[in-house]
Amino acid sequence: QVKLVETGGGSVQAGGSTKLSCKVSGAAVSNICAGWFRRAPGEEREALASINKYDDTYYAGSVQGRFTISKDNAKNTLYLEMNSLEPEDTAMYYCAAAVSWSGHCYELQQAADFRYWGQGVQVTVGI
């Protein structure tokens, strides 16, 4: 059973930074495709970033240059570092994992590509 548990988030001032963590169990992050998503109230879920087994990363245009996805194989944990936050970044943030490709993914993956999801953490960016 693959399980993902996010931590981090909370309230941040505009222009500030925060880092989300996603602890993975039941699969090795060194051999999966993983991603971060968000959903703002009244909006569709948005793919933000993906990472593959080679640490290749892919980003949505809305976060390119501001957000960084990474992983620590030893800790079996995914991260999303978010900088230059804007009120428009306020949303629930989710990590996701796909194990069926053995880590071979080479573009920004969409929600339908992922089978396993975390419970989500709220990030609120104030003015």
Short mmCIF file of C-alpha atoms in Angstrom, two decimals:
data_model
loop_
_atom_site.label_atom_id
_atom_site.label_comp_id
_atom_site.label_asym_id
_atom_site.label_seq_id
_atom_site.Cartn_x
_atom_site.Cartn_y
_atom_site.Cartn_z
CA GLN A 1 0.00 0.00 0.00
CA VAL A 2 1.48 3.31 -1.10
CA LYS A 3 0.82 6.18 1.27
CA LEU A 4 1.70 9.86 0.96
CA VAL A 5 1.57 12.30 3.87
CA GLU A 6 2.13 16.03 3.30
CA THR A 7 3.38 18.44 5.92
CA GLY A 8 4.11 22.13 5.86
CA GLY A 9 1.97 24.90 4.50
CA GLY A 10 0.08 27.40 6.60
CA SER A 11 -0.08 31.15 6.24
CA VAL A 12 2.61 33.09 4.39
CA GLN A 13 2.95 36.74 3.47
CA ALA A 14 3.01 37.74 -0.17
CA GLY A 15 6.55 37.61 -1.44
CA GLY A 16 7.48 35.02 1.13
CA SER A 17 8.51 31.38 0.88
CA THR A 18 7.51 28.05 2.27
CA LYS A 19 8.41 24.41 1.70
CA LEU A 20 6.07 21.45 1.60
CA SER A 21 7.14 17.90 2.35
CA CYS A 22 5.55 14.63 1.26
CA LYS A 23 6.64 11.49 3.07
CA VAL A 24 6.16 8.40 0.93
CA SER A 25 5.75 4.86 2.24
CA GLY A 26 5.17 1.65 0.32
CA ALA A 27 7.27 2.75 -2.66
CA ALA A 28 10.74 4.16 -3.20
CA VAL A 29 10.81 7.74 -4.45
CA SER A 30 13.96 6.82 -6.35
CA ASN A 31 11.81 4.69 -8.67
CA ILE A 32 8.54 6.57 -9.11
CA CYS A 33 7.08 9.51 -10.98
CA ALA A 34 5.84 12.13 -8.56
CA GLY A 35 4.11 15.44 -8.77
CA TRP A 36 2.60 18.36 -6.90
CA PHE A 37 -0.84 19.79 -7.58
CA ARG A 38 -3.06 22.44 -6.12
CA ARG A 39 -6.74 23.28 -6.05
CA ALA A 40 -8.02 26.73 -5.26
CA PRO A 41 -11.64 27.22 -4.17
CA GLY A 42 -13.97 27.00 -7.16
CA GLU A 43 -11.20 26.03 -9.54
CA GLU A 44 -9.94 22.89 -11.22
CA ARG A 45 -6.99 20.93 -9.86
CA GLU A 46 -3.80 22.30 -11.39
CA ALA A 47 -0.63 20.34 -12.12
CA LEU A 48 2.37 22.29 -10.83
CA ALA A 49 5.48 20.15 -11.08
CA SER A 50 6.66 16.61 -11.81
CA ILE A 51 9.87 14.73 -11.12
CA ASN A 52 11.14 11.40 -12.44
CA LYS A 53 13.63 8.82 -11.26
CA TYR A 54 16.50 10.75 -12.84
CA ASP A 55 15.53 13.95 -10.99
CA ASP A 56 14.39 15.53 -14.25
CA THR A 57 11.82 18.17 -13.36
CA TYR A 58 8.92 19.72 -15.24
CA TYR A 59 6.87 22.77 -14.30
CA ALA A 60 3.70 24.58 -15.15
CA GLY A 61 4.23 28.04 -16.57
CA SER A 62 2.44 29.59 -13.60
CA VAL A 63 5.12 28.41 -11.17
CA GLN A 64 8.21 28.08 -13.37
CA GLY A 65 11.08 29.92 -11.74
CA ARG A 66 9.27 30.27 -8.40
CA PHE A 67 8.62 26.68 -7.31
CA THR A 68 11.10 23.82 -7.11
CA ILE A 69 10.25 20.13 -6.86
CA SER A 70 12.86 17.81 -5.40
CA LYS A 71 13.23 14.52 -3.57
CA ASP A 72 15.46 12.95 -0.98
CA ASN A 73 15.86 9.27 -1.73
CA ALA A 74 17.36 8.51 1.67
CA LYS A 75 14.38 10.06 3.47
CA ASN A 76 11.92 8.79 0.84
CA THR A 77 10.42 12.25 0.78
CA LEU A 78 9.30 14.69 -1.90
CA TYR A 79 9.49 18.45 -1.53
CA LEU A 80 7.99 21.54 -3.08
CA GLU A 81 9.83 24.75 -2.32
CA MET A 82 7.74 27.79 -3.10
CA ASN A 83 9.21 31.28 -3.41
CA SER A 84 7.85 34.70 -4.34
CA LEU A 85 4.42 33.61 -3.23
CA GLU A 86 1.40 35.56 -4.39
CA PRO A 87 -2.17 35.65 -3.06
CA GLU A 88 -3.14 33.72 -6.20
CA ASP A 89 -1.08 30.79 -4.89
CA THR A 90 -3.57 30.27 -2.07
CA ALA A 91 -4.88 26.71 -2.41
CA MET A 92 -4.82 23.18 -1.11
CA TYR A 93 -1.61 21.51 -2.22
CA TYR A 94 -1.33 17.79 -2.92
CA CYS A 95 1.52 15.45 -3.72
CA ALA A 96 0.93 12.44 -5.93
CA ALA A 97 2.79 9.35 -7.05
CA ALA A 98 2.68 6.88 -9.90
CA VAL A 99 4.53 3.60 -9.49
CA SER A 100 3.55 1.77 -12.68
CA TRP A 101 6.10 3.53 -14.90
CA SER A 102 9.11 2.76 -12.67
CA GLY A 103 10.00 6.42 -12.64
CA HIS A 104 10.04 6.92 -16.39
CA CYS A 105 8.03 10.06 -17.07
CA TYR A 106 9.25 12.93 -19.19
CA GLU A 107 6.76 15.76 -19.09
CA LEU A 108 4.50 17.58 -16.68
CA GLN A 109 2.16 14.83 -15.60
CA GLN A 110 -1.56 15.44 -15.16
CA ALA A 111 -3.81 14.29 -12.34
CA ALA A 112 -5.13 11.28 -14.25
CA ASP A 113 -1.58 9.92 -14.45
CA PHE A 114 -1.33 9.46 -10.69
CA ARG A 115 -2.92 6.72 -8.62
CA TYR A 116 -1.72 7.70 -5.15
CA TRP A 117 -2.43 11.00 -3.43
CA GLY A 118 -1.71 12.72 -0.18
CA GLN A 119 -4.39 14.29 1.98
CA GLY A 120 -3.42 17.85 1.06
CA VAL A 121 -2.17 20.84 3.00
CA GLN A 122 -3.48 24.38 2.92
CA VAL A 123 -1.27 27.26 1.86
CA THR A 124 -2.70 30.73 2.37
CA VAL A 125 -0.83 33.74 1.03
CA GLY A 126 -1.79 37.03 2.58
CA ILE A 127 -1.25 40.50 1.23
#
